Structures are given as structure tokens and as C-alpha cells.
Amino acid sequence: MSRSLATTDLIQASRQPLAPLPELLDPARLPAHVAVIMDGNGRWAKQRNLPRVMGHREGVEALKRTLRLCSDWGIGALTTYAFSTENWNRPGEEVSFLMTLFERVLARELEALEREQVRIRFLGDLEQLPAGLQRLIEAATARTAANTGIHFNVCTNYGGRRELVQAARQLAAQVATGTLDPEAIDEAAFAAQLQTAGEVDPDLLIRTSGEYRISNFLLWQLAYAEIHITDVLWPDFDEAALVRALLDYQNRQRRFGGVEPVEA
Ligand code: IPE
Ligand code: IPE
Ligand code: MG
């Protein structure tokens, strides 16, 4: 026991102090799972006459801020859209910059993620990513798997339609081998085949940069998410912007198809 206490002390000592939850927010009504479409990096750079990729670099800082705040405030899961299956259509230099950025950031931040008890996972078709990035992803996933803090999911080469097709294919394969009765396929069985299996559905979806679309993100999981769209460009997303999103969420009435508001 004294040993585990000492380890806890060590973790506490090496950690930055927790950011307090702003008084405006009701701690009992925070979303359990926040999903974010981190958009507007290119426009942020353009506004400053910088190359687009500088927006991606700055976007990493916004992601670190957001993860830390969500973790400090006790939000259970944060799922962010980092690279879509459609983003391969971008110029080759931008795609390779992003892949290198993902590698560098992951290598650099892994220790901090471990220390802060973050459990990181990557959702998407990972086999198409560069081999070095795949190795880092494997290592980061394994090294943080037993962490007890926030679930941090990074959607990388992720597409909602592709995820649904893969789930259907996996179920069909089980039916073909006779291990699954088609009648047994219900919503829970389907959701269990998705990469988000085990995670509650997002309560809140935030999209930055003022675009009113889902862009192939979490098509199944967002069925009843509250949507907050802000004009803030992702690299500028800060505590004030996150508080606005959470306040907006707390002011919504969620009815899930019924007539009475359903409390979280
Ligand atoms: C989001 O910013 C980051 C990725 C899609 C990787 P964008 O790069 O889409 O920025 P805009 O939308 O062009 O401003
Ligand atoms: C969505 O942003 C994907 C990510 C944030 C990774 P995009 O910038 O790719 O989406 P569209 O093209 O505006 O729909
Ligand atoms: Mg964009």
C-alpha cells in the first residue's frame, strides 16, 4: 500500500495543477463524451499569410489545450477528427507534412500522456498510414491501455461510411461461417463492431471554422449528439471557446424523440 501511495505522490508531483471548472458550468451536467471536428487550420494560416501547414502545427497546441481541459474537468472521453479518408485528396506535401507531424507529436507527447493517465486510441484504417507512424500508434496504445483517465480517441484515416461498411462486412463474415444468426443482429451487436465499441456515444459534437456539415465523421455514433458550431478556427480554439460550447450544451433540452427533456 505504501508503495502505491508513493507512486501516486510521484504522479501528482510531476503533474501540472488541475484547471478548475469555470463556475458558469454545472459540474453535474457535463457531457460524458465530446467529439470535435478540428477544422480551419488552413484558413488560420492564410489569414496570417503563412503556408497552410503552419495552421496544422498550431492546431496541435489547440488539441493539447482541449485535451488537458477535458481531462481536468472530468469529461470521460474526447474523440477528435485528425485526418479523414477523404483528406488523402490534398496535395502530397500537405499529406506528408501531416503524417510527419502526427509522428513527431506522438513521440514527443507520449510520456506526458502516460503521466496524465490518458488512454489514447486511434480510430480509422491504420494500415494505410506510414509504417513509422503505425509503430508509434501501437506503442502509444499499448503503453496507455491501462490508464484510468480520459479516453482520448484520435480519428486518423477515419471515415464514417468506411467504418459502417467494415462493421457490416464483419457481421456478414460471422453469418457466413454460421457463428451468427442474422436475427441476432441488433443495434448493440452492430455498435459492437464499430471502432468506438465500449465508448458511450458522443453527447456533444463541436465543429470549428463555421462549417455546417459532418464530413463523414462518426455517422452512427452522432445519432443524438448535440451540435455546437463555432466560427473560431481550430488553432484559436481555447478555454473560452470550450466553455461556450459546454454552456451551449448545458442549455439544450435533450428529448431523444420523446416529449420530456431527459436529464444526463
Ligand atoms: C483541419 O483544417 C485539419 C485537417 C483536415 C487535417 P483544414 O486543413 O481543413 O483547414 P481549412 O478548412 O482548409 O481552413
Ligand atoms: C474534416 O475537415 C476532417 C478533419 C477535420 C480531419 P475537412 O476540412 O477535411 O472537411 P471538408 O472538406 O470541409 O468537408
Ligand atoms: Mg477544412
PDB file of C-alpha atoms and ligand atoms in Angstrom:
ATOM      1  CA  MET A   1       0.000   0.000   0.000  1.00  0.00           C
ATOM      2  CA  SER A   2       2.735   2.445   0.911  1.00  0.00           C
ATOM      3  CA  ARG A   3       4.259   1.672  -2.471  1.00  0.00           C
ATOM      4  CA  SER A   4       1.146   2.582  -4.432  1.00  0.00           C
ATOM      5  CA  LEU A   5       0.815   5.747  -2.379  1.00  0.00           C
ATOM      6  CA  ALA A   6       4.350   6.717  -3.252  1.00  0.00           C
ATOM      7  CA  THR A   7       3.631   6.162  -6.954  1.00  0.00           C
ATOM      8  CA  THR A   8       0.516   8.322  -6.707  1.00  0.00           C
ATOM      9  CA  ASP A   9       2.518  11.053  -4.992  1.00  0.00           C
ATOM     10  CA  LEU A  10       5.045  10.931  -7.753  1.00  0.00           C
ATOM     11  CA  ILE A  11       2.346  11.258 -10.409  1.00  0.00           C
ATOM     12  CA  GLN A  12       0.749  14.152  -8.530  1.00  0.00           C
ATOM     13  CA  ALA A  13       4.078  15.883  -8.063  1.00  0.00           C
ATOM     14  CA  SER A  14       5.040  15.725 -11.739  1.00  0.00           C
ATOM     15  CA  ARG A  15       1.668  16.920 -12.922  1.00  0.00           C
ATOM     16  CA  GLN A  16       0.591  20.493 -13.545  1.00  0.00           C
ATOM     17  CA  PRO A  17      -2.180  21.696 -11.205  1.00  0.00           C
ATOM     18  CA  LEU A  18      -5.685  20.870 -12.411  1.00  0.00           C
ATOM     19  CA  ALA A  19      -7.522  23.659 -14.209  1.00  0.00           C
ATOM     20  CA  PRO A  20     -10.631  24.449 -12.142  1.00  0.00           C
ATOM     21  CA  LEU A  21     -14.031  24.104 -13.796  1.00  0.00           C
ATOM     22  CA  PRO A  22     -15.381  27.610 -14.516  1.00  0.00           C
ATOM     23  CA  GLU A  23     -18.257  28.495 -12.190  1.00  0.00           C
ATOM     24  CA  LEU A  24     -20.548  29.149 -15.145  1.00  0.00           C
ATOM     25  CA  LEU A  25     -20.617  25.410 -15.813  1.00  0.00           C
ATOM     26  CA  ASP A  26     -22.631  22.834 -13.897  1.00  0.00           C
ATOM     27  CA  PRO A  27     -20.242  20.019 -12.962  1.00  0.00           C
ATOM     28  CA  ALA A  28     -23.143  17.550 -12.768  1.00  0.00           C
ATOM     29  CA  ARG A  29     -24.205  18.172 -16.358  1.00  0.00           C
ATOM     30  CA  LEU A  30     -21.010  17.913 -18.325  1.00  0.00           C
ATOM     31  CA  PRO A  31     -21.056  15.716 -21.432  1.00  0.00           C
ATOM     32  CA  ALA A  32     -19.551  12.288 -20.853  1.00  0.00           C
ATOM     33  CA  HIS A  33     -18.110  12.259 -24.365  1.00  0.00           C
ATOM     34  CA  VAL A  34     -17.131  15.209 -26.553  1.00  0.00           C
ATOM     35  CA  ALA A  35     -16.373  14.804 -30.258  1.00  0.00           C
ATOM     36  CA  VAL A  36     -14.552  17.511 -32.216  1.00  0.00           C
ATOM     37  CA  ILE A  37     -14.148  18.209 -35.921  1.00  0.00           C
ATOM     38  CA  MET A  38     -10.987  20.288 -35.747  1.00  0.00           C
ATOM     39  CA  ASP A  39     -11.430  22.454 -38.825  1.00  0.00           C
ATOM     40  CA  GLY A  40      -9.997  25.743 -40.095  1.00  0.00           C
ATOM     41  CA  ASN A  41      -6.246  25.230 -39.805  1.00  0.00           C
ATOM     42  CA  GLY A  42      -5.655  26.237 -43.414  1.00  0.00           C
ATOM     43  CA  ARG A  43      -7.748  29.393 -43.112  1.00  0.00           C
ATOM     44  CA  TRP A  44      -5.987  30.327 -39.873  1.00  0.00           C
ATOM     45  CA  ALA A  45      -2.654  30.179 -41.697  1.00  0.00           C
ATOM     46  CA  LYS A  46      -3.985  32.022 -44.733  1.00  0.00           C
ATOM     47  CA  GLN A  47      -5.177  34.902 -42.537  1.00  0.00           C
ATOM     48  CA  ARG A  48      -1.554  35.283 -41.437  1.00  0.00           C
ATOM     49  CA  ASN A  49      -0.034  34.835 -44.884  1.00  0.00           C
ATOM     50  CA  LEU A  50       1.553  31.589 -43.712  1.00  0.00           C
ATOM     51  CA  PRO A  51       1.641  28.258 -45.524  1.00  0.00           C
ATOM     52  CA  ARG A  52      -1.382  26.054 -44.674  1.00  0.00           C
ATOM     53  CA  VAL A  53       0.773  23.577 -42.781  1.00  0.00           C
ATOM     54  CA  MET A  54       1.622  26.209 -40.164  1.00  0.00           C
ATOM     55  CA  GLY A  55      -2.060  26.078 -39.268  1.00  0.00           C
ATOM     56  CA  HIS A  56      -1.754  22.347 -38.652  1.00  0.00           C
ATOM     57  CA  ARG A  57       1.240  22.930 -36.400  1.00  0.00           C
ATOM     58  CA  GLU A  58      -0.670  25.490 -34.367  1.00  0.00           C
ATOM     59  CA  GLY A  59      -3.672  23.152 -34.345  1.00  0.00           C
ATOM     60  CA  VAL A  60      -1.644  20.713 -32.253  1.00  0.00           C
ATOM     61  CA  GLU A  61      -1.445  23.333 -29.492  1.00  0.00           C
ATOM     62  CA  ALA A  62      -5.226  23.730 -29.558  1.00  0.00           C
ATOM     63  CA  LEU A  63      -5.601  19.970 -29.297  1.00  0.00           C
ATOM     64  CA  LYS A  64      -3.274  19.776 -26.298  1.00  0.00           C
ATOM     65  CA  ARG A  65      -5.189  22.600 -24.583  1.00  0.00           C
ATOM     66  CA  THR A  66      -8.525  20.948 -25.237  1.00  0.00           C
ATOM     67  CA  LEU A  67      -7.398  17.514 -24.068  1.00  0.00           C
ATOM     68  CA  ARG A  68      -5.963  18.914 -20.849  1.00  0.00           C
ATOM     69  CA  LEU A  69      -9.103  20.907 -20.049  1.00  0.00           C
ATOM     70  CA  CYS A  70     -11.435  17.995 -20.794  1.00  0.00           C
ATOM     71  CA  SER A  71      -9.253  15.745 -18.670  1.00  0.00           C
ATOM     72  CA  ASP A  72      -9.046  18.227 -15.786  1.00  0.00           C
ATOM     73  CA  TRP A  73     -12.799  18.799 -15.838  1.00  0.00           C
ATOM     74  CA  GLY A  74     -13.550  15.090 -15.670  1.00  0.00           C
ATOM     75  CA  ILE A  75     -15.006  14.621 -19.156  1.00  0.00           C
ATOM     76  CA  GLY A  76     -14.816  10.883 -19.795  1.00  0.00           C
ATOM     77  CA  ALA A  77     -13.923  10.799 -23.483  1.00  0.00           C
ATOM     78  CA  LEU A  78     -12.660  13.133 -26.198  1.00  0.00           C
ATOM     79  CA  THR A  79     -12.767  11.980 -29.811  1.00  0.00           C
ATOM     80  CA  THR A  80     -11.119  14.205 -32.386  1.00  0.00           C
ATOM     81  CA  TYR A  81     -11.050  14.116 -36.170  1.00  0.00           C
ATOM     82  CA  ALA A  82      -7.441  14.456 -37.259  1.00  0.00           C
ATOM     83  CA  PHE A  83      -7.430  13.017 -40.789  1.00  0.00           C
ATOM     84  CA  SER A  84     -10.340  11.773 -42.859  1.00  0.00           C
ATOM     85  CA  THR A  85     -10.359   9.084 -45.542  1.00  0.00           C
ATOM     86  CA  GLU A  86     -11.014  11.990 -47.948  1.00  0.00           C
ATOM     87  CA  ASN A  87      -8.029  14.043 -46.780  1.00  0.00           C
ATOM     88  CA  TRP A  88      -5.723  11.928 -48.999  1.00  0.00           C
ATOM     89  CA  ASN A  89      -7.106  14.114 -51.821  1.00  0.00           C
ATOM     90  CA  ARG A  90      -4.997  17.029 -50.559  1.00  0.00           C
ATOM     91  CA  PRO A  91      -1.669  17.995 -52.133  1.00  0.00           C
ATOM     92  CA  GLY A  92       1.031  15.380 -51.431  1.00  0.00           C
ATOM     93  CA  GLU A  93       3.220  17.801 -49.473  1.00  0.00           C
ATOM     94  CA  GLU A  94       0.387  18.671 -47.099  1.00  0.00           C
ATOM     95  CA  VAL A  95      -0.433  14.992 -46.518  1.00  0.00           C
ATOM     96  CA  SER A  96       3.188  14.112 -45.799  1.00  0.00           C
ATOM     97  CA  PHE A  97       3.559  17.125 -43.517  1.00  0.00           C
ATOM     98  CA  LEU A  98       0.550  15.933 -41.546  1.00  0.00           C
ATOM     99  CA  MET A  99       1.851  12.353 -41.265  1.00  0.00           C
ATOM    100  CA  THR A 100       5.238  13.605 -40.058  1.00  0.00           C
ATOM    101  CA  LEU A 101       3.510  15.966 -37.636  1.00  0.00           C
ATOM    102  CA  PHE A 102       1.432  13.115 -36.187  1.00  0.00           C
ATOM    103  CA  GLU A 103       4.616  11.061 -35.692  1.00  0.00           C
ATOM    104  CA  ARG A 104       6.568  13.882 -34.058  1.00  0.00           C
ATOM    105  CA  VAL A 105       3.766  14.926 -31.753  1.00  0.00           C
ATOM    106  CA  LEU A 106       3.019  11.385 -30.674  1.00  0.00           C
ATOM    107  CA  ALA A 107       6.665  10.627 -29.948  1.00  0.00           C
ATOM    108  CA  ARG A 108       7.060  13.888 -28.055  1.00  0.00           C
ATOM    109  CA  GLU A 109       3.847  13.689 -26.037  1.00  0.00           C
ATOM    110  CA  LEU A 110       3.736  10.001 -25.156  1.00  0.00           C
ATOM    111  CA  GLU A 111       5.403  10.428 -21.784  1.00  0.00           C
ATOM    112  CA  ALA A 112       3.019  13.217 -20.804  1.00  0.00           C
ATOM    113  CA  LEU A 113       0.016  11.138 -21.897  1.00  0.00           C
ATOM    114  CA  GLU A 114       1.227   8.281 -19.719  1.00  0.00           C
ATOM    115  CA  ARG A 115       1.834  10.596 -16.783  1.00  0.00           C
ATOM    116  CA  GLU A 116      -1.571  12.246 -17.087  1.00  0.00           C
ATOM    117  CA  GLN A 117      -3.320   8.864 -17.172  1.00  0.00           C
ATOM    118  CA  VAL A 118      -4.708   9.491 -20.684  1.00  0.00           C
ATOM    119  CA  ARG A 119      -5.783   6.358 -22.540  1.00  0.00           C
ATOM    120  CA  ILE A 120      -5.113   7.032 -26.210  1.00  0.00           C
ATOM    121  CA  ARG A 121      -6.546   5.090 -29.154  1.00  0.00           C
ATOM    122  CA  PHE A 122      -6.521   5.688 -32.877  1.00  0.00           C
ATOM    123  CA  LEU A 123      -9.647   5.033 -34.898  1.00  0.00           C
ATOM    124  CA  GLY A 124      -9.525   4.517 -38.642  1.00  0.00           C
ATOM    125  CA  ASP A 125      -7.832   2.393 -41.255  1.00  0.00           C
ATOM    126  CA  LEU A 126      -4.387   2.446 -39.706  1.00  0.00           C
ATOM    127  CA  GLU A 127      -2.725   0.056 -42.182  1.00  0.00           C
ATOM    128  CA  GLN A 128      -2.621   2.820 -44.779  1.00  0.00           C
ATOM    129  CA  LEU A 129      -0.560   5.085 -42.537  1.00  0.00           C
ATOM    130  CA  PRO A 130       3.246   5.281 -42.814  1.00  0.00           C
ATOM    131  CA  ALA A 131       4.961   2.328 -41.089  1.00  0.00           C
ATOM    132  CA  GLY A 132       6.762   4.526 -38.547  1.00  0.00           C
ATOM    133  CA  LEU A 133       3.515   6.157 -37.501  1.00  0.00           C
ATOM    134  CA  GLN A 134       1.836   2.757 -37.206  1.00  0.00           C
ATOM    135  CA  ARG A 135       4.593   1.563 -34.868  1.00  0.00           C
ATOM    136  CA  LEU A 136       4.238   4.657 -32.683  1.00  0.00           C
ATOM    137  CA  ILE A 137       0.475   4.234 -32.600  1.00  0.00           C
ATOM    138  CA  GLU A 138       0.861   0.626 -31.467  1.00  0.00           C
ATOM    139  CA  ALA A 139       3.310   1.617 -28.761  1.00  0.00           C
ATOM    140  CA  ALA A 140       1.204   4.537 -27.521  1.00  0.00           C
ATOM    141  CA  THR A 141      -1.960   2.436 -27.473  1.00  0.00           C
ATOM    142  CA  ALA A 142      -0.276  -0.366 -25.545  1.00  0.00           C
ATOM    143  CA  ARG A 143       1.539   1.892 -23.117  1.00  0.00           C
ATOM    144  CA  THR A 144      -1.585   3.832 -22.165  1.00  0.00           C
ATOM    145  CA  ALA A 145      -4.118   0.960 -22.345  1.00  0.00           C
ATOM    146  CA  ALA A 146      -4.338   0.521 -18.582  1.00  0.00           C
ATOM    147  CA  ASN A 147      -4.556   4.257 -17.843  1.00  0.00           C
ATOM    148  CA  THR A 148      -7.561   5.279 -15.829  1.00  0.00           C
ATOM    149  CA  GLY A 149      -8.087   8.830 -17.071  1.00  0.00           C
ATOM    150  CA  ILE A 150      -9.792  10.348 -20.082  1.00  0.00           C
ATOM    151  CA  HIS A 151     -10.316   8.228 -23.200  1.00  0.00           C
ATOM    152  CA  PHE A 152      -8.639  10.163 -25.985  1.00  0.00           C
ATOM    153  CA  ASN A 153      -9.551   8.873 -29.442  1.00  0.00           C
ATOM    154  CA  VAL A 154      -7.795  10.262 -32.475  1.00  0.00           C
ATOM    155  CA  CYS A 155      -9.548   9.558 -35.764  1.00  0.00           C
ATOM    156  CA  THR A 156      -6.792   9.103 -38.314  1.00  0.00           C
ATOM    157  CA  ASN A 157      -7.616   7.919 -41.833  1.00  0.00           C
ATOM    158  CA  TYR A 158     -11.119   7.640 -40.459  1.00  0.00           C
ATOM    159  CA  GLY A 159     -14.337   7.678 -42.463  1.00  0.00           C
ATOM    160  CA  GLY A 160     -17.778   7.036 -41.002  1.00  0.00           C
ATOM    161  CA  ARG A 161     -19.025   5.235 -44.091  1.00  0.00           C
ATOM    162  CA  ARG A 162     -15.957   3.034 -44.244  1.00  0.00           C
ATOM    163  CA  GLU A 163     -16.408   2.144 -40.584  1.00  0.00           C
ATOM    164  CA  LEU A 164     -20.036   1.162 -41.222  1.00  0.00           C
ATOM    165  CA  VAL A 165     -19.123  -0.921 -44.260  1.00  0.00           C
ATOM    166  CA  GLN A 166     -16.436  -2.719 -42.275  1.00  0.00           C
ATOM    167  CA  ALA A 167     -18.861  -3.452 -39.459  1.00  0.00           C
ATOM    168  CA  ALA A 168     -21.351  -4.884 -41.962  1.00  0.00           C
ATOM    169  CA  ARG A 169     -18.607  -6.995 -43.520  1.00  0.00           C
ATOM    170  CA  GLN A 170     -17.518  -8.373 -40.141  1.00  0.00           C
ATOM    171  CA  LEU A 171     -21.076  -9.332 -39.261  1.00  0.00           C
ATOM    172  CA  ALA A 172     -21.626 -10.882 -42.698  1.00  0.00           C
ATOM    173  CA  ALA A 173     -18.470 -12.972 -42.281  1.00  0.00           C
ATOM    174  CA  GLN A 174     -19.788 -14.343 -38.983  1.00  0.00           C
ATOM    175  CA  VAL A 175     -23.111 -15.159 -40.610  1.00  0.00           C
ATOM    176  CA  ALA A 176     -21.297 -16.871 -43.489  1.00  0.00           C
ATOM    177  CA  THR A 177     -19.355 -19.119 -41.123  1.00  0.00           C
ATOM    178  CA  GLY A 178     -22.530 -19.945 -39.233  1.00  0.00           C
ATOM    179  CA  THR A 179     -21.444 -18.317 -35.962  1.00  0.00           C
ATOM    180  CA  LEU A 180     -24.055 -15.566 -36.121  1.00  0.00           C
ATOM    181  CA  ASP A 181     -27.777 -15.690 -36.733  1.00  0.00           C
ATOM    182  CA  PRO A 182     -28.896 -12.683 -38.845  1.00  0.00           C
ATOM    183  CA  GLU A 183     -31.831 -12.296 -36.455  1.00  0.00           C
ATOM    184  CA  ALA A 184     -29.344 -11.652 -33.646  1.00  0.00           C
ATOM    185  CA  ILE A 185     -28.021  -8.512 -35.358  1.00  0.00           C
ATOM    186  CA  ASP A 186     -29.469  -5.620 -33.402  1.00  0.00           C
ATOM    187  CA  GLU A 187     -28.192  -2.102 -32.706  1.00  0.00           C
ATOM    188  CA  ALA A 188     -25.987  -3.275 -29.859  1.00  0.00           C
ATOM    189  CA  ALA A 189     -24.460  -6.049 -31.983  1.00  0.00           C
ATOM    190  CA  PHE A 190     -23.815  -3.569 -34.773  1.00  0.00           C
ATOM    191  CA  ALA A 191     -22.291  -0.945 -32.475  1.00  0.00           C
ATOM    192  CA  ALA A 192     -20.014  -3.614 -31.018  1.00  0.00           C
ATOM    193  CA  GLN A 193     -18.346  -3.939 -34.447  1.00  0.00           C
ATOM    194  CA  LEU A 194     -17.543  -0.236 -34.666  1.00  0.00           C
ATOM    195  CA  GLN A 195     -14.169   1.129 -33.682  1.00  0.00           C
ATOM    196  CA  THR A 196     -15.811   3.048 -30.863  1.00  0.00           C
ATOM    197  CA  ALA A 197     -17.106  -0.171 -29.261  1.00  0.00           C
ATOM    198  CA  GLY A 198     -17.235   0.232 -25.495  1.00  0.00           C
ATOM    199  CA  GLU A 199     -17.399   4.036 -25.643  1.00  0.00           C
ATOM    200  CA  VAL A 200     -20.662   5.858 -24.939  1.00  0.00           C
ATOM    201  CA  ASP A 201     -21.940   7.851 -27.912  1.00  0.00           C
ATOM    202  CA  PRO A 202     -20.793  11.482 -28.015  1.00  0.00           C
ATOM    203  CA  ASP A 203     -23.168  13.841 -26.209  1.00  0.00           C
ATOM    204  CA  LEU A 204     -21.680  16.907 -27.830  1.00  0.00           C
ATOM    205  CA  LEU A 205     -20.152  17.481 -31.266  1.00  0.00           C
ATOM    206  CA  ILE A 206     -18.110  20.636 -31.725  1.00  0.00           C
ATOM    207  CA  ARG A 207     -17.156  21.800 -35.212  1.00  0.00           C
ATOM    208  CA  THR A 208     -14.876  24.777 -35.589  1.00  0.00           C
ATOM    209  CA  SER A 209     -14.492  27.205 -38.517  1.00  0.00           C
ATOM    210  CA  GLY A 210     -18.204  27.684 -39.117  1.00  0.00           C
ATOM    211  CA  GLU A 211     -18.853  24.778 -41.494  1.00  0.00           C
ATOM    212  CA  TYR A 212     -22.304  23.227 -41.123  1.00  0.00           C
ATOM    213  CA  ARG A 213     -21.519  19.648 -42.067  1.00  0.00           C
ATOM    214  CA  ILE A 214     -20.431  16.350 -40.581  1.00  0.00           C
ATOM    215  CA  SER A 215     -17.844  15.448 -43.258  1.00  0.00           C
ATOM    216  CA  ASN A 216     -18.162  11.669 -42.779  1.00  0.00           C
ATOM    217  CA  PHE A 217     -17.438  11.779 -39.028  1.00  0.00           C
ATOM    218  CA  LEU A 218     -18.956   9.218 -36.590  1.00  0.00           C
ATOM    219  CA  LEU A 219     -22.116   8.791 -38.683  1.00  0.00           C
ATOM    220  CA  TRP A 220     -23.609   6.137 -36.420  1.00  0.00           C
ATOM    221  CA  GLN A 221     -22.397   7.478 -33.092  1.00  0.00           C
ATOM    222  CA  LEU A 222     -23.624  11.059 -33.558  1.00  0.00           C
ATOM    223  CA  ALA A 223     -27.281   9.991 -33.889  1.00  0.00           C
ATOM    224  CA  TYR A 224     -28.350  12.040 -30.852  1.00  0.00           C
ATOM    225  CA  ALA A 225     -25.383  14.323 -30.226  1.00  0.00           C
ATOM    226  CA  GLU A 226     -25.991  17.997 -29.573  1.00  0.00           C
ATOM    227  CA  ILE A 227     -24.149  20.023 -32.230  1.00  0.00           C
ATOM    228  CA  HIS A 228     -22.194  23.182 -31.463  1.00  0.00           C
ATOM    229  CA  ILE A 229     -20.750  25.036 -34.433  1.00  0.00           C
ATOM    230  CA  THR A 230     -18.401  27.927 -33.827  1.00  0.00           C
ATOM    231  CA  ASP A 231     -16.708  30.337 -36.218  1.00  0.00           C
ATOM    232  CA  VAL A 232     -13.496  30.056 -34.195  1.00  0.00           C
ATOM    233  CA  LEU A 233     -10.767  28.495 -36.339  1.00  0.00           C
ATOM    234  CA  TRP A 234      -9.287  25.379 -34.736  1.00  0.00           C
ATOM    235  CA  PRO A 235      -5.836  26.837 -33.888  1.00  0.00           C
ATOM    236  CA  ASP A 236      -7.623  29.629 -31.969  1.00  0.00           C
ATOM    237  CA  PHE A 237      -9.817  27.200 -30.005  1.00  0.00           C
ATOM    238  CA  ASP A 238      -9.132  27.929 -26.350  1.00  0.00           C
ATOM    239  CA  GLU A 239     -10.663  27.635 -22.907  1.00  0.00           C
ATOM    240  CA  ALA A 240     -13.209  30.389 -23.590  1.00  0.00           C
ATOM    241  CA  ALA A 241     -14.347  28.639 -26.784  1.00  0.00           C
ATOM    242  CA  LEU A 242     -14.646  25.298 -24.991  1.00  0.00           C
ATOM    243  CA  VAL A 243     -16.639  26.897 -22.168  1.00  0.00           C
ATOM    244  CA  ARG A 244     -19.004  28.442 -24.737  1.00  0.00           C
ATOM    245  CA  ALA A 245     -19.528  25.019 -26.309  1.00  0.00           C
ATOM    246  CA  LEU A 246     -20.191  23.379 -22.944  1.00  0.00           C
ATOM    247  CA  LEU A 247     -22.554  26.166 -21.883  1.00  0.00           C
ATOM    248  CA  ASP A 248     -24.411  25.828 -25.160  1.00  0.00           C
ATOM    249  CA  TYR A 249     -24.684  22.092 -24.453  1.00  0.00           C
ATOM    250  CA  GLN A 250     -25.940  22.684 -20.919  1.00  0.00           C
ATOM    251  CA  ASN A 251     -28.643  24.997 -22.258  1.00  0.00           C
ATOM    252  CA  ARG A 252     -30.068  22.375 -24.599  1.00  0.00           C
ATOM    253  CA  GLN A 253     -33.081  20.201 -23.892  1.00  0.00           C
ATOM    254  CA  ARG A 254     -32.348  16.649 -24.952  1.00  0.00           C
ATOM    255  CA  ARG A 255     -35.518  14.712 -25.677  1.00  0.00           C
ATOM    256  CA  PHE A 256     -34.324  11.660 -27.649  1.00  0.00           C
ATOM    257  CA  GLY A 257     -37.556  11.581 -29.600  1.00  0.00           C
ATOM    258  CA  GLY A 258     -39.794  11.939 -26.560  1.00  0.00           C
ATOM    259  CA  VAL A 259     -41.641  14.982 -25.264  1.00  0.00           C
ATOM    260  CA  GLU A 260     -39.978  15.486 -21.895  1.00  0.00           C
ATOM    261  CA  PRO A 261     -36.384  16.648 -21.507  1.00  0.00           C
ATOM    262  CA  VAL A 262     -34.071  13.805 -20.492  1.00  0.00           C
ATOM    263  CA  GLU A 263     -31.515  14.738 -17.846  1.00  0.00           C
ATOM    264  CA  ALA A 264     -27.984  13.472 -18.262  1.00  0.00           C
TER     265      ALA A 264
HETATM  266  C1  IPE B   1      -8.480  20.873 -40.486  1.00  0.00           C
HETATM  267  O1  IPE B   1      -8.115  22.072 -41.053  1.00  0.00           O
HETATM  268  C2  IPE B   1      -7.332  19.896 -40.393  1.00  0.00           C
HETATM  269  C3  IPE B   1      -7.424  18.745 -41.282  1.00  0.00           C
HETATM  270  C4  IPE B   1      -8.432  18.438 -42.049  1.00  0.00           C
HETATM  271  C5  IPE B   1      -6.284  17.846 -41.297  1.00  0.00           C
HETATM  272  P1  IPE B   1      -8.148  22.285 -42.618  1.00  0.00           P
HETATM  273  O2  IPE B   1      -6.818  21.915 -43.165  1.00  0.00           O
HETATM  274  O3  IPE B   1      -9.292  21.559 -43.209  1.00  0.00           O
HETATM  275  O4  IPE B   1      -8.345  23.847 -42.719  1.00  0.00           O
HETATM  276  P2  IPE B   1      -9.272  24.626 -43.738  1.00  0.00           P
HETATM  277  O5  IPE B   1     -10.632  24.031 -43.638  1.00  0.00           O
HETATM  278  O6  IPE B   1      -8.675  24.462 -45.090  1.00  0.00           O
HETATM  279  O7  IPE B   1      -9.215  26.045 -43.250  1.00  0.00           O
HETATM  280  C1  IPE B   2     -12.930  17.371 -41.779  1.00  0.00           C
HETATM  281  O1  IPE B   2     -12.403  18.553 -42.228  1.00  0.00           O
HETATM  282  C2  IPE B   2     -11.816  16.393 -41.483  1.00  0.00           C
HETATM  283  C3  IPE B   2     -10.956  16.753 -40.357  1.00  0.00           C
HETATM  284  C4  IPE B   2     -11.130  17.749 -39.557  1.00  0.00           C
HETATM  285  C5  IPE B   2      -9.840  15.854 -40.160  1.00  0.00           C
HETATM  286  P1  IPE B   2     -12.257  18.865 -43.790  1.00  0.00           P
HETATM  287  O2  IPE B   2     -11.705  20.213 -43.909  1.00  0.00           O
HETATM  288  O3  IPE B   2     -11.499  17.762 -44.436  1.00  0.00           O
HETATM  289  O4  IPE B   2     -13.776  18.762 -44.267  1.00  0.00           O
HETATM  290  P2  IPE B   2     -14.490  19.431 -45.502  1.00  0.00           P
HETATM  291  O5  IPE B   2     -13.686  19.103 -46.720  1.00  0.00           O
HETATM  292  O6  IPE B   2     -14.517  20.914 -45.254  1.00  0.00           O
HETATM  293  O7  IPE B   2     -15.861  18.847 -45.511  1.00  0.00           O
HETATM  294 MG    MG B   3     -11.208  22.056 -43.577  1.00  0.00          MG
END
